[in-house]
Structure formats: structure tokens, C-alpha cells
PDB file of C-alpha atoms and ligand atoms in Angstrom:
ATOM      1  CA  MET K   1      21.569 -11.542  -3.178  1.00  0.00           C
ATOM      2  CA  LYS K   2      20.338  -8.258  -5.044  1.00  0.00           C
ATOM      3  CA  ILE K   3      18.238  -5.250  -3.352  1.00  0.00           C
ATOM      4  CA  ILE K   4      15.054  -4.251  -4.662  1.00  0.00           C
ATOM      5  CA  ASN K   5      15.866  -0.645  -4.264  1.00  0.00           C
ATOM      6  CA  GLY K   6      12.588   0.772  -3.226  1.00  0.00           C
ATOM      7  CA  ASN K   7      13.419   4.308  -2.595  1.00  0.00           C
ATOM      8  CA  LYS K   8      15.294   4.358  -6.135  1.00  0.00           C
ATOM      9  CA  ILE K   9      11.840   2.923  -8.029  1.00  0.00           C
ATOM     10  CA  ALA K  10       9.700   5.399  -6.033  1.00  0.00           C
ATOM     11  CA  GLN K  11      12.112   8.176  -6.931  1.00  0.00           C
ATOM     12  CA  ALA K  12      11.890   7.284 -10.590  1.00  0.00           C
ATOM     13  CA  LEU K  13       7.853   7.049 -10.520  1.00  0.00           C
ATOM     14  CA  ARG K  14       7.777  10.354  -8.797  1.00  0.00           C
ATOM     15  CA  ASN K  15       9.919  11.434 -11.310  1.00  0.00           C
ATOM     16  CA  LYS K  16       7.566  10.519 -14.618  1.00  0.00           C
ATOM     17  CA  ILE K  17       4.351  11.781 -12.229  1.00  0.00           C
ATOM     18  CA  ALA K  18       6.206  14.963 -11.936  1.00  0.00           C
ATOM     19  CA  THR K  19       6.724  15.309 -15.602  1.00  0.00           C
ATOM     20  CA  LYS K  20       3.089  14.363 -16.492  1.00  0.00           C
ATOM     21  CA  VAL K  21       1.136  16.679 -13.973  1.00  0.00           C
ATOM     22  CA  LYS K  22       3.612  19.840 -15.186  1.00  0.00           C
ATOM     23  CA  PRO K  23       1.566  20.227 -18.861  1.00  0.00           C
ATOM     24  CA  LEU K  24      -1.937  20.018 -16.930  1.00  0.00           C
ATOM     25  CA  GLU K  25      -4.133  23.178 -16.539  1.00  0.00           C
ATOM     26  CA  ARG K  26      -5.312  21.810 -12.991  1.00  0.00           C
ATOM     27  CA  ALA K  27      -3.141  20.071 -10.325  1.00  0.00           C
ATOM     28  CA  PRO K  28      -4.320  16.828  -9.644  1.00  0.00           C
ATOM     29  CA  GLY K  29      -5.635  17.329  -5.533  1.00  0.00           C
ATOM     30  CA  LEU K  30      -5.061  14.798  -2.683  1.00  0.00           C
ATOM     31  CA  ALA K  31      -6.564  14.866   0.501  1.00  0.00           C
ATOM     32  CA  VAL K  32      -5.439  13.081   3.443  1.00  0.00           C
ATOM     33  CA  ILE K  33      -7.905  13.005   6.479  1.00  0.00           C
ATOM     34  CA  LEU K  34      -5.971  12.380   9.752  1.00  0.00           C
ATOM     35  CA  VAL K  35      -8.154  11.792  13.057  1.00  0.00           C
ATOM     36  CA  GLY K  36      -6.398  12.198  16.266  1.00  0.00           C
ATOM     37  CA  ASP K  37      -2.902  12.353  17.023  1.00  0.00           C
ATOM     38  CA  ASP K  38      -0.859   8.864  16.563  1.00  0.00           C
ATOM     39  CA  PRO K  39       2.532   9.901  16.063  1.00  0.00           C
ATOM     40  CA  ALA K  40       2.839   6.934  13.735  1.00  0.00           C
ATOM     41  CA  SER K  41       0.101   8.161  11.446  1.00  0.00           C
ATOM     42  CA  ALA K  42       1.412  11.505  11.492  1.00  0.00           C
ATOM     43  CA  VAL K  43       4.383  10.826  10.264  1.00  0.00           C
ATOM     44  CA  TYR K  44       2.968   8.895   7.491  1.00  0.00           C
ATOM     45  CA  VAL K  45       0.978  11.666   6.580  1.00  0.00           C
ATOM     46  CA  HIS K  46       3.724  14.035   6.195  1.00  0.00           C
ATOM     47  CA  HIS K  47       5.426  11.843   3.967  1.00  0.00           C
ATOM     48  CA  LYS K  48       1.908  12.020   1.564  1.00  0.00           C
ATOM     49  CA  ASP K  49       2.054  15.775   1.886  1.00  0.00           C
ATOM     50  CA  LYS K  50       5.798  16.022   1.051  1.00  0.00           C
ATOM     51  CA  ALA K  51       5.186  13.576  -1.775  1.00  0.00           C
ATOM     52  CA  CYS K  52       2.565  15.238  -3.157  1.00  0.00           C
ATOM     53  CA  LYS K  53       4.097  18.754  -3.143  1.00  0.00           C
ATOM     54  CA  GLU K  54       7.124  17.386  -4.613  1.00  0.00           C
ATOM     55  CA  VAL K  55       5.229  16.240  -7.826  1.00  0.00           C
ATOM     56  CA  GLY K  56       3.089  19.283  -7.956  1.00  0.00           C
ATOM     57  CA  PHE K  57      -0.110  17.971  -6.899  1.00  0.00           C
ATOM     58  CA  TYR K  58      -2.318  20.312  -4.681  1.00  0.00           C
ATOM     59  CA  SER K  59      -2.580  18.569  -1.251  1.00  0.00           C
ATOM     60  CA  GLU K  60      -5.062  19.128   1.721  1.00  0.00           C
ATOM     61  CA  LYS K  61      -4.090  17.925   4.789  1.00  0.00           C
ATOM     62  CA  ILE K  62      -7.185  17.797   7.047  1.00  0.00           C
ATOM     63  CA  ASN K  63      -6.635  17.090  10.815  1.00  0.00           C
ATOM     64  CA  LYS K  64      -9.769  16.285  12.807  1.00  0.00           C
ATOM     65  CA  PRO K  65      -9.604  15.486  16.797  1.00  0.00           C
ATOM     66  CA  SER K  66     -10.000  11.742  18.295  1.00  0.00           C
ATOM     67  CA  ASP K  67     -13.209  12.078  19.247  1.00  0.00           C
ATOM     68  CA  ILE K  68     -14.941  13.514  16.388  1.00  0.00           C
ATOM     69  CA  THR K  69     -18.494  11.575  15.527  1.00  0.00           C
ATOM     70  CA  GLN K  70     -19.080   9.512  12.891  1.00  0.00           C
ATOM     71  CA  GLN K  71     -21.422  11.570  11.454  1.00  0.00           C
ATOM     72  CA  ALA K  72     -19.023  14.916  10.847  1.00  0.00           C
ATOM     73  CA  LEU K  73     -16.443  12.546   9.463  1.00  0.00           C
ATOM     74  CA  LEU K  74     -18.826  11.299   6.964  1.00  0.00           C
ATOM     75  CA  ASP K  75     -19.898  14.864   6.300  1.00  0.00           C
ATOM     76  CA  GLU K  76     -16.101  16.115   5.788  1.00  0.00           C
ATOM     77  CA  ILE K  77     -15.661  13.206   3.183  1.00  0.00           C
ATOM     78  CA  THR K  78     -19.203  14.190   1.799  1.00  0.00           C
ATOM     79  CA  ARG K  79     -17.424  17.635   1.325  1.00  0.00           C
ATOM     80  CA  LEU K  80     -14.497  16.234  -0.281  1.00  0.00           C
ATOM     81  CA  ASN K  81     -16.873  14.093  -2.536  1.00  0.00           C
ATOM     82  CA  ASN K  82     -18.066  17.123  -3.956  1.00  0.00           C
ATOM     83  CA  ASP K  83     -15.166  19.448  -4.304  1.00  0.00           C
ATOM     84  CA  ASP K  84     -13.757  19.516  -7.973  1.00  0.00           C
ATOM     85  CA  LYS K  85     -10.114  20.042  -6.628  1.00  0.00           C
ATOM     86  CA  ILE K  86     -10.038  16.838  -5.156  1.00  0.00           C
ATOM     87  CA  ASP K  87      -9.246  13.855  -7.023  1.00  0.00           C
ATOM     88  CA  GLY K  88      -8.149  11.478  -4.513  1.00  0.00           C
ATOM     89  CA  ILE K  89      -9.453  11.125  -0.788  1.00  0.00           C
ATOM     90  CA  LEU K  90      -7.556   9.074   1.576  1.00  0.00           C
ATOM     91  CA  VAL K  91      -8.466   8.549   5.642  1.00  0.00           C
ATOM     92  CA  GLN K  92      -5.343   7.607   7.279  1.00  0.00           C
ATOM     93  CA  LEU K  93      -6.275   3.981   8.896  1.00  0.00           C
ATOM     94  CA  PRO K  94      -6.490   2.792  11.875  1.00  0.00           C
ATOM     95  CA  LEU K  95      -9.534   5.099  12.911  1.00  0.00           C
ATOM     96  CA  PRO K  96     -10.059   5.619  16.858  1.00  0.00           C
ATOM     97  CA  ASP K  97     -12.361   2.427  17.894  1.00  0.00           C
ATOM     98  CA  HIS K  98     -15.435   4.578  18.123  1.00  0.00           C
ATOM     99  CA  LEU K  99     -15.590   5.259  14.066  1.00  0.00           C
ATOM    100  CA  ASP K 100     -16.733   2.379  11.934  1.00  0.00           C
ATOM    101  CA  ALA K 101     -13.692   2.282   9.325  1.00  0.00           C
ATOM    102  CA  SER K 102     -15.678   0.178   6.681  1.00  0.00           C
ATOM    103  CA  LEU K 103     -18.661   2.683   6.704  1.00  0.00           C
ATOM    104  CA  VAL K 104     -15.780   5.660   6.358  1.00  0.00           C
ATOM    105  CA  ILE K 105     -14.409   3.982   3.492  1.00  0.00           C
ATOM    106  CA  GLU K 106     -17.808   3.267   1.432  1.00  0.00           C
ATOM    107  CA  THR K 107     -18.549   7.001   2.063  1.00  0.00           C
ATOM    108  CA  ILE K 108     -15.680   7.601  -0.281  1.00  0.00           C
ATOM    109  CA  ALA K 109     -16.844   8.083  -4.123  1.00  0.00           C
ATOM    110  CA  PRO K 110     -15.490   5.080  -5.629  1.00  0.00           C
ATOM    111  CA  GLU K 111     -13.727   7.127  -8.115  1.00  0.00           C
ATOM    112  CA  LYS K 112     -11.878   9.329  -5.513  1.00  0.00           C
ATOM    113  CA  ASP K 113     -10.946   6.262  -3.333  1.00  0.00           C
ATOM    114  CA  VAL K 114      -7.264   6.222  -4.249  1.00  0.00           C
ATOM    115  CA  ASP K 115      -6.207   3.852  -1.245  1.00  0.00           C
ATOM    116  CA  GLY K 116      -8.504   1.135  -3.094  1.00  0.00           C
ATOM    117  CA  PHE K 117     -10.273  -0.034  -0.288  1.00  0.00           C
ATOM    118  CA  HIS K 118     -13.928   0.812  -1.230  1.00  0.00           C
ATOM    119  CA  SER K 119     -15.789  -2.348  -1.988  1.00  0.00           C
ATOM    120  CA  GLU K 120     -16.364  -1.499  -5.691  1.00  0.00           C
ATOM    121  CA  ASN K 121     -12.893  -1.075  -6.404  1.00  0.00           C
ATOM    122  CA  ILE K 122     -11.835  -4.284  -4.478  1.00  0.00           C
ATOM    123  CA  GLY K 123     -14.580  -6.295  -6.347  1.00  0.00           C
ATOM    124  CA  LYS K 124     -12.604  -4.934  -9.497  1.00  0.00           C
ATOM    125  CA  LEU K 125      -9.554  -6.128  -8.443  1.00  0.00           C
ATOM    126  CA  MET K 126     -11.090  -9.496  -7.293  1.00  0.00           C
ATOM    127  CA  GLN K 127     -12.736  -9.665 -11.608  1.00  0.00           C
ATOM    128  CA  ASN K 128      -9.247  -8.316 -13.014  1.00  0.00           C
ATOM    129  CA  GLN K 129     -11.319  -5.199 -14.088  1.00  0.00           C
ATOM    130  CA  PRO K 130      -9.594  -1.747 -14.180  1.00  0.00           C
ATOM    131  CA  GLY K 131      -9.699   0.042 -11.169  1.00  0.00           C
ATOM    132  CA  LEU K 132      -8.298   1.892  -8.239  1.00  0.00           C
ATOM    133  CA  ARG K 133      -6.055  -0.733  -6.788  1.00  0.00           C
ATOM    134  CA  PRO K 134      -4.728  -0.642  -3.003  1.00  0.00           C
ATOM    135  CA  CYS K 135      -1.316   0.985  -2.607  1.00  0.00           C
ATOM    136  CA  THR K 136       1.185  -1.782  -1.392  1.00  0.00           C
ATOM    137  CA  PRO K 137       0.280  -4.678  -3.138  1.00  0.00           C
ATOM    138  CA  LYS K 138      -0.072  -2.344  -6.346  1.00  0.00           C
ATOM    139  CA  GLY K 139       3.530  -1.020  -5.111  1.00  0.00           C
ATOM    140  CA  VAL K 140       4.892  -4.594  -4.894  1.00  0.00           C
ATOM    141  CA  MET K 141       3.583  -5.318  -8.875  1.00  0.00           C
ATOM    142  CA  SER K 142       5.654  -2.491  -9.507  1.00  0.00           C
ATOM    143  CA  MET K 143       8.601  -3.665  -7.525  1.00  0.00           C
ATOM    144  CA  LEU K 144       8.319  -6.861  -9.049  1.00  0.00           C
ATOM    145  CA  ALA K 145       8.441  -5.958 -12.361  1.00  0.00           C
ATOM    146  CA  THR K 146      11.900  -4.121 -11.859  1.00  0.00           C
ATOM    147  CA  THR K 147      13.197  -7.666 -11.379  1.00  0.00           C
ATOM    148  CA  GLY K 148      12.480  -8.535 -14.973  1.00  0.00           C
ATOM    149  CA  VAL K 149      10.961 -12.382 -13.684  1.00  0.00           C
ATOM    150  CA  ASP K 150       8.285 -13.509 -15.351  1.00  0.00           C
ATOM    151  CA  LEU K 151       5.381 -14.059 -12.652  1.00  0.00           C
ATOM    152  CA  VAL K 152       3.190 -16.683 -14.835  1.00  0.00           C
ATOM    153  CA  GLY K 153       3.249 -19.974 -13.203  1.00  0.00           C
ATOM    154  CA  LYS K 154       5.286 -18.663 -10.388  1.00  0.00           C
ATOM    155  CA  ASN K 155       4.808 -20.061  -6.996  1.00  0.00           C
ATOM    156  CA  CYS K 156       3.717 -17.093  -4.731  1.00  0.00           C
ATOM    157  CA  VAL K 157       3.142 -17.122  -0.706  1.00  0.00           C
ATOM    158  CA  VAL K 158       1.697 -14.671   0.884  1.00  0.00           C
ATOM    159  CA  VAL K 159       2.242 -14.344   4.439  1.00  0.00           C
ATOM    160  CA  GLY K 160      -1.019 -12.288   6.164  1.00  0.00           C
ATOM    161  CA  ALA K 161      -4.216 -11.831   4.976  1.00  0.00           C
ATOM    162  CA  SER K 162      -5.167  -8.298   5.880  1.00  0.00           C
ATOM    163  CA  ASN K 163      -7.724  -6.359   3.697  1.00  0.00           C
ATOM    164  CA  ILE K 164      -5.287  -3.745   3.117  1.00  0.00           C
ATOM    165  CA  VAL K 165      -2.531  -5.889   2.386  1.00  0.00           C
ATOM    166  CA  GLY K 166      -2.190  -9.619   2.214  1.00  0.00           C
ATOM    167  CA  ARG K 167      -5.630 -10.159   0.393  1.00  0.00           C
ATOM    168  CA  PRO K 168      -5.347  -7.481  -2.355  1.00  0.00           C
ATOM    169  CA  MET K 169      -1.633  -8.802  -2.867  1.00  0.00           C
ATOM    170  CA  ALA K 170      -2.769 -12.221  -3.552  1.00  0.00           C
ATOM    171  CA  MET K 171      -5.295 -10.913  -5.801  1.00  0.00           C
ATOM    172  CA  GLU K 172      -2.767  -9.164  -7.945  1.00  0.00           C
ATOM    173  CA  LEU K 173      -0.400 -12.082  -8.125  1.00  0.00           C
ATOM    174  CA  LEU K 174      -3.373 -14.573  -9.029  1.00  0.00           C
ATOM    175  CA  ASN K 175      -4.208 -11.594 -11.918  1.00  0.00           C
ATOM    176  CA  ALA K 176      -0.780 -12.211 -13.003  1.00  0.00           C
ATOM    177  CA  ARG K 177      -1.556 -15.781 -13.117  1.00  0.00           C
ATOM    178  CA  ALA K 178       0.943 -16.438 -10.849  1.00  0.00           C
ATOM    179  CA  THR K 179       0.273 -19.868  -8.277  1.00  0.00           C
ATOM    180  CA  VAL K 180      -0.761 -18.246  -4.971  1.00  0.00           C
ATOM    181  CA  THR K 181      -0.865 -19.592  -1.418  1.00  0.00           C
ATOM    182  CA  ILE K 182      -2.564 -17.496   1.304  1.00  0.00           C
ATOM    183  CA  CYS K 183      -1.247 -17.890   4.775  1.00  0.00           C
ATOM    184  CA  ASN K 184      -2.828 -16.116   8.304  1.00  0.00           C
ATOM    185  CA  SER K 185      -1.915 -16.835  12.060  1.00  0.00           C
ATOM    186  CA  LYS K 186      -3.292 -20.180  11.798  1.00  0.00           C
ATOM    187  CA  THR K 187      -1.717 -21.607   8.939  1.00  0.00           C
ATOM    188  CA  ILE K 188      -0.139 -25.116  10.021  1.00  0.00           C
ATOM    189  CA  ASN K 189       3.635 -25.540   8.648  1.00  0.00           C
ATOM    190  CA  LEU K 190       4.424 -21.776   7.749  1.00  0.00           C
ATOM    191  CA  SER K 191       8.112 -22.996   6.843  1.00  0.00           C
ATOM    192  CA  GLY K 192       6.710 -26.123   4.835  1.00  0.00           C
ATOM    193  CA  LYS K 193       4.558 -23.622   3.069  1.00  0.00           C
ATOM    194  CA  LEU K 194       7.568 -21.425   1.893  1.00  0.00           C
ATOM    195  CA  LYS K 195       9.909 -24.119   1.208  1.00  0.00           C
ATOM    196  CA  ASN K 196       8.485 -24.128  -2.906  1.00  0.00           C
ATOM    197  CA  ALA K 197       7.888 -20.578  -3.070  1.00  0.00           C
ATOM    198  CA  ASP K 198       9.487 -18.740  -5.851  1.00  0.00           C
ATOM    199  CA  ILE K 199       8.100 -15.242  -4.309  1.00  0.00           C
ATOM    200  CA  VAL K 200       7.469 -14.685  -0.703  1.00  0.00           C
ATOM    201  CA  VAL K 201       5.365 -11.625   0.225  1.00  0.00           C
ATOM    202  CA  ALA K 202       5.651 -11.125   3.810  1.00  0.00           C
ATOM    203  CA  ALA K 203       3.215  -8.473   5.238  1.00  0.00           C
ATOM    204  CA  VAL K 204       2.531 -10.201   9.149  1.00  0.00           C
ATOM    205  CA  GLY K 205       3.937  -7.136  11.431  1.00  0.00           C
ATOM    206  CA  ARG K 206       6.183  -9.665  13.340  1.00  0.00           C
ATOM    207  CA  PRO K 207       9.697  -8.641  13.435  1.00  0.00           C
ATOM    208  CA  LYS K 208      11.987 -11.045  11.694  1.00  0.00           C
ATOM    209  CA  MET K 209       9.664 -13.719  11.845  1.00  0.00           C
ATOM    210  CA  ILE K 210      10.339 -15.681   8.542  1.00  0.00           C
ATOM    211  CA  GLN K 211      13.672 -16.791   9.140  1.00  0.00           C
ATOM    212  CA  GLY K 212      16.352 -16.970   6.223  1.00  0.00           C
ATOM    213  CA  ASP K 213      16.136 -20.614   5.851  1.00  0.00           C
ATOM    214  CA  TRP K 214      12.694 -20.967   5.121  1.00  0.00           C
ATOM    215  CA  ILE K 215      13.401 -19.216   2.127  1.00  0.00           C
ATOM    216  CA  LYS K 216      14.277 -21.261  -1.075  1.00  0.00           C
ATOM    217  CA  SER K 217      17.596 -20.676  -3.025  1.00  0.00           C
ATOM    218  CA  GLY K 218      16.512 -18.332  -5.574  1.00  0.00           C
ATOM    219  CA  ALA K 219      13.255 -17.050  -4.520  1.00  0.00           C
ATOM    220  CA  ILE K 220      12.257 -13.294  -4.707  1.00  0.00           C
ATOM    221  CA  VAL K 221      11.659 -11.689  -1.009  1.00  0.00           C
ATOM    222  CA  ILE K 222       9.080  -8.807  -0.570  1.00  0.00           C
ATOM    223  CA  ASP K 223       9.065  -7.794   2.999  1.00  0.00           C
ATOM    224  CA  VAL K 224       6.289  -5.826   3.591  1.00  0.00           C
ATOM    225  CA  GLY K 225       6.373  -5.720   7.253  1.00  0.00           C
ATOM    226  CA  ILE K 226       7.436  -2.195   9.060  1.00  0.00           C
ATOM    227  CA  ASN K 227       8.073  -3.302  12.949  1.00  0.00           C
ATOM    228  CA  ARG K 228       9.806  -0.527  15.221  1.00  0.00           C
ATOM    229  CA  LEU K 229      12.536  -2.157  17.381  1.00  0.00           C
ATOM    230  CA  GLU K 230      13.846   0.327  20.094  1.00  0.00           C
ATOM    231  CA  ASP K 231      16.292   1.808  17.574  1.00  0.00           C
ATOM    232  CA  LYS K 232      15.857   0.827  14.284  1.00  0.00           C
ATOM    233  CA  LEU K 233      13.138  -0.161  11.657  1.00  0.00           C
ATOM    234  CA  VAL K 234      13.205  -4.054  10.642  1.00  0.00           C
ATOM    235  CA  GLY K 235      10.887  -6.148   8.668  1.00  0.00           C
ATOM    236  CA  ASP K 236       9.302  -9.600   8.834  1.00  0.00           C
ATOM    237  CA  VAL K 237      11.815 -11.146   7.342  1.00  0.00           C
ATOM    238  CA  ASP K 238      15.349 -12.313   9.081  1.00  0.00           C
ATOM    239  CA  PHE K 239      17.194 -10.130   6.008  1.00  0.00           C
ATOM    240  CA  ASP K 240      20.509 -11.162   7.370  1.00  0.00           C
ATOM    241  CA  THR K 241      19.974 -15.063   6.862  1.00  0.00           C
ATOM    242  CA  ALA K 242      18.070 -14.651   3.621  1.00  0.00           C
ATOM    243  CA  THR K 243      21.371 -14.003   1.744  1.00  0.00           C
ATOM    244  CA  HIS K 244      20.527 -16.963  -0.741  1.00  0.00           C
ATOM    245  CA  ALA K 245      17.377 -14.820  -2.166  1.00  0.00           C
ATOM    246  CA  ALA K 246      17.920 -13.459  -5.455  1.00  0.00           C
ATOM    247  CA  TRP K 247      16.461 -10.456  -4.474  1.00  0.00           C
ATOM    248  CA  ILE K 248      15.233  -8.895  -1.575  1.00  0.00           C
ATOM    249  CA  THR K 249      13.304  -5.684  -0.429  1.00  0.00           C
ATOM    250  CA  PRO K 250      14.985  -3.973   2.468  1.00  0.00           C
ATOM    251  CA  VAL K 251      13.471  -2.139   5.712  1.00  0.00           C
ATOM    252  CA  PRO K 252      13.307   0.550   5.509  1.00  0.00           C
ATOM    253  CA  GLY K 253      13.835   1.616   1.900  1.00  0.00           C
ATOM    254  CA  GLY K 254      11.929  -1.126   0.486  1.00  0.00           C
ATOM    255  CA  VAL K 255       8.285  -1.256   0.068  1.00  0.00           C
ATOM    256  CA  GLY K 256       7.738   1.900   2.477  1.00  0.00           C
ATOM    257  CA  PRO K 257       8.404   4.354  -0.338  1.00  0.00           C
ATOM    258  CA  MET K 258       6.836   2.587  -3.308  1.00  0.00           C
ATOM    259  CA  THR K 259       3.182   2.379  -1.043  1.00  0.00           C
ATOM    260  CA  ILE K 260       3.165   6.560  -1.093  1.00  0.00           C
ATOM    261  CA  ALA K 261       4.608   6.819  -4.913  1.00  0.00           C
ATOM    262  CA  THR K 262       1.993   4.527  -5.699  1.00  0.00           C
ATOM    263  CA  LEU K 263      -0.981   6.607  -4.132  1.00  0.00           C
ATOM    264  CA  LEU K 264       0.347   9.482  -6.021  1.00  0.00           C
ATOM    265  CA  GLU K 265      -0.172   7.251  -9.390  1.00  0.00           C
ATOM    266  CA  ASN K 266      -2.941   6.594  -8.094  1.00  0.00           C
ATOM    267  CA  THR K 267      -4.206   9.893  -7.652  1.00  0.00           C
ATOM    268  CA  LEU K 268      -3.133  10.794 -11.173  1.00  0.00           C
ATOM    269  CA  ILE K 269      -5.310   8.155 -12.767  1.00  0.00           C
ATOM    270  CA  ALA K 270      -8.447   9.431 -10.677  1.00  0.00           C
ATOM    271  CA  TYR K 271      -7.531  12.712 -11.997  1.00  0.00           C
ATOM    272  CA  GLN K 272      -7.180  11.588 -15.885  1.00  0.00           C
ATOM    273  CA  ASN K 273     -10.695   9.178 -15.290  1.00  0.00           C
ATOM    274  CA  ARG K 274     -12.654  12.073 -13.751  1.00  0.00           C
ATOM    275  CA  LYS K 275     -11.280  14.005 -16.263  1.00  0.00           C
TER     276      LYS K 275
HETATM  277  P1  LIG Y 301      -2.687  -6.627   9.932  1.00  0.00           P
HETATM  278  O1  LIG Y 301      -2.299  -7.388  11.387  1.00  0.00           O
HETATM  279  O2  LIG Y 301      -3.913  -6.237   9.575  1.00  0.00           O
HETATM  280  O3  LIG Y 301      -2.509  -8.590   9.497  1.00  0.00           O
HETATM  281  C1  LIG Y 301      -1.689  -9.224   9.572  1.00  0.00           C
HETATM  282  C2  LIG Y 301      -1.950 -10.581   8.825  1.00  0.00           C
HETATM  283  O4  LIG Y 301      -0.779 -11.192   9.426  1.00  0.00           O
HETATM  284  C3  LIG Y 301      -3.157 -10.944   9.731  1.00  0.00           C
HETATM  285  O5  LIG Y 301      -3.745 -11.795   8.225  1.00  0.00           O
HETATM  286  C4  LIG Y 301      -2.787 -12.417  10.416  1.00  0.00           C
HETATM  287  O6  LIG Y 301      -3.550 -13.215  10.488  1.00  0.00           O
HETATM  288  C5  LIG Y 301      -1.262 -12.861  10.075  1.00  0.00           C
HETATM  289  N1  LIG Y 301      -0.368 -13.685  10.929  1.00  0.00           N
HETATM  290  C6  LIG Y 301      -0.325 -12.903  12.272  1.00  0.00           C
HETATM  291  N2  LIG Y 301       0.693 -13.798  12.734  1.00  0.00           N
HETATM  292  C7  LIG Y 301       1.076 -14.584  11.629  1.00  0.00           C
HETATM  293  C8  LIG Y 301       1.749 -15.995  12.159  1.00  0.00           C
HETATM  294  N3  LIG Y 301       2.390 -16.338  13.038  1.00  0.00           N
HETATM  295  N4  LIG Y 301       1.624 -16.704  10.702  1.00  0.00           N
HETATM  296  C9  LIG Y 301       0.989 -16.111   9.759  1.00  0.00           C
HETATM  297  N5  LIG Y 301       0.541 -15.252   9.340  1.00  0.00           N
HETATM  298  C10 LIG Y 301      -0.106 -14.045  10.687  1.00  0.00           C
HETATM  299  O7  LIG Y 301      -1.382  -6.050   9.554  1.00  0.00           O
HETATM  300  P2  LIG Y 301      -1.606  -5.212   8.037  1.00  0.00           P
HETATM  301  O8  LIG Y 301      -1.423  -6.395   7.216  1.00  0.00           O
HETATM  302  O9  LIG Y 301      -1.834  -4.055   7.968  1.00  0.00           O
HETATM  303  O10 LIG Y 301       0.228  -5.228   7.898  1.00  0.00           O
HETATM  304  C11 LIG Y 301       0.942  -5.799   8.078  1.00  0.00           C
HETATM  305  C12 LIG Y 301       2.582  -5.466   8.313  1.00  0.00           C
HETATM  306  O11 LIG Y 301       2.765  -4.353   7.263  1.00  0.00           O
HETATM  307  C13 LIG Y 301       2.597  -4.533   9.041  1.00  0.00           C
HETATM  308  O12 LIG Y 301       4.109  -4.394   9.942  1.00  0.00           O
HETATM  309  C14 LIG Y 301       2.114  -3.305   9.092  1.00  0.00           C
HETATM  310  O13 LIG Y 301       3.291  -2.106   9.520  1.00  0.00           O
HETATM  311  C15 LIG Y 301       2.948  -3.320   7.550  1.00  0.00           C
HETATM  312  N6  LIG Y 301       2.695  -2.305   6.413  1.00  0.00           N
HETATM  313  C16 LIG Y 301       3.907  -1.990   5.490  1.00  0.00           C
HETATM  314  C17 LIG Y 301       3.275  -0.841   4.604  1.00  0.00           C
HETATM  315  C18 LIG Y 301       4.004  -0.044   3.971  1.00  0.00           C
HETATM  316  O14 LIG Y 301       3.972   0.266   3.089  1.00  0.00           O
HETATM  317  N7  LIG Y 301       5.341  -1.009   3.661  1.00  0.00           N
HETATM  318  C19 LIG Y 301       1.668  -0.449   4.669  1.00  0.00           C
HETATM  319  C20 LIG Y 301       0.991  -1.811   5.353  1.00  0.00           C
HETATM  320  C21 LIG Y 301       1.213  -2.307   5.993  1.00  0.00           C
HETATM  321  P3  LIG Y 301      -4.892 -13.467  10.719  1.00  0.00           P
HETATM  322  O15 LIG Y 301      -5.592 -13.296   9.998  1.00  0.00           O
HETATM  323  O16 LIG Y 301      -5.084 -15.101  11.131  1.00  0.00           O
HETATM  324  O17 LIG Y 301      -4.970 -12.445  11.712  1.00  0.00           O
END
């Protein structure tokens, strides 16, 4: 079993981005809006800010109180849409219940939507047209590329069908000409679906739900899940029993760092497109 080392691949990507940023006359700018004080979200925003600084981006971290009104948040996004220093805008999800996340995302100018969640960018992904792509699935595609395995015609099973991971992930794999099965909480006989999977992407949010003996020998296993157990983080796959996989991503140190590096990659693309 070989490990797909997300830390290493992400570092290489950040180095590549930093080299491209150096000669630019203006630093690409990323604004991250954090609403409220959810500790996990605050940690993610901190990592994003740190990564921006490492590659030489201009970074704006905007904290808003949890009782911000819908209109005030939309006004802030509009301000950033019109700010020339800012190439990418990200609103850290989830948002408090009184805010309409879809409306917030749709208010971000599509050319600054570096999370790739705006319906225009999702539509482009569906049609396999160039556009800003959701970071986690795009990062997974970069990780798969490092294995050197040709995805064409491969059986891929994506477990999880959320708008931010599962669905765009399935579409990325389909665009790479793989054969894709998407599973959700109502899927009957999940282990049977995984039996013939050459590639498994787990994005569920249930600790160690996917057992090693559900995985085909020689498969590639990408574990997107991040689950906090008492003293550690674990994925959705039972890593210790999946030793017969050909390749596997660890948690932590797998998909997580690649999501952030891909956000930087998208911000640089947004900068180049806006120029
Ligand atoms: P969501 O809760 O939005 O979606 C979970 C999906 O899993 C849903 O489609 C749900 O089905 C499905 N599901 C739930 N239970 C089962 C089951 N028993 N069998 C099959 N499918 C099931 O989660 P996210 O997509 O936002 O995140 C998934 C995981 O990935 C989380 O652990 C999250 O922390 C992590 N994550 C990691 C990132 C990274 O950078 N590494 C980035 C984003 C997320 P249904 O549609 O029927 O409800």
C-alpha cells in the first residue's frame, strides 16, 4: 500500500504558485469572510490566511458577528466584488441558520468565486467547460494524477453526494472519462457497490464507516472525511484494515492540505483571468 501524501503534494503546489507570484506587479488577493466564532471554521480560515502569506498573496480576513443581517453580508460581498485588489472571495461555510447560503454564494461575482460553488461555475463543470472548480474535488484530481494511474474507463465510486464535495467530485471523474457511481445515505448495499471500484472517494463524515474488506485489492482510496474523535482526527475509511489498497490518502495529511493549496491555485487563475 502506498500513501498519497497530501502535505507533500500541497507543498509542491504552493512552491509552484509562489514562483509564479514573485514576478507579478500586483499580488493576487484573496478575501475570506468568517461569520461567527465556530472554532473549526476559525482554524480553517487561519490555515487559508497562512497559506496565502506563504505564497505571497494579499490576504484579507474579514470577521463578522454571528448575528450579521443577510443584507449586511451581501453588501460586504458586493464591496469585495468591486475591490480591484481582491481576485478571490470565499465565505467560510457553514453559515448561521438565519443566513441563506445559496443567496450568499450567488452574490459572489462568478469570476471571483474561488470556491467554485456559484451556479455559473458549477454549470461549467457540468458541461466540462473551463471555469473555477470546487477546491476539494479539484485537489483530489491533482492527487490522483500523482499516482500515474490512467482514469479513463475506471470504475469510480463516490460515497457522499453533497454540493461541495460528492457531486462535483463525481463530475470531475466523469469529465476524466471514468465510469462513476454516486452513493448517498439511502444507497442499498454500499459494500456491494464498492466491490468492483478501482477508485473510491469517501466524503460522508462518518468515522471509519468504510471497512477495509469492502475495498477491492489494488484500488485507489481517497478519504475526504475529517472526523474528530476524542484525541485524534480520522477519515471515513478504516485506514488500518485497508492495507490491500494500492494507494490511500491518510487523515490528517491527505485531502485537507490539498483543498487549501487548490484554493490558492484557483485564486491565481482568477487573478490571471481578471487581467
Ligand atoms: P455533508 O454532510 O454535506 O454530506 C454527506 C454526504 O454523505 C451526503 O450526501 C449523505 O447522503 C452521505 N451519507 C451520509 N451517510 C451515508 C451513508 N451511511 N452511506 C452513504 N452515504 C452517506 O458532508 P460534506 O460533503 O460537506 O463533507 C463530508 C466529509 O468530508 C466531512 O467529514 C467533512 O468534514 C469532510 N470535508 C473535508 C474536506 C477536506 O478538505 N478534506 C472539505 C470538505 C469536507 P444524503 O445526500 O442522502 O444525505
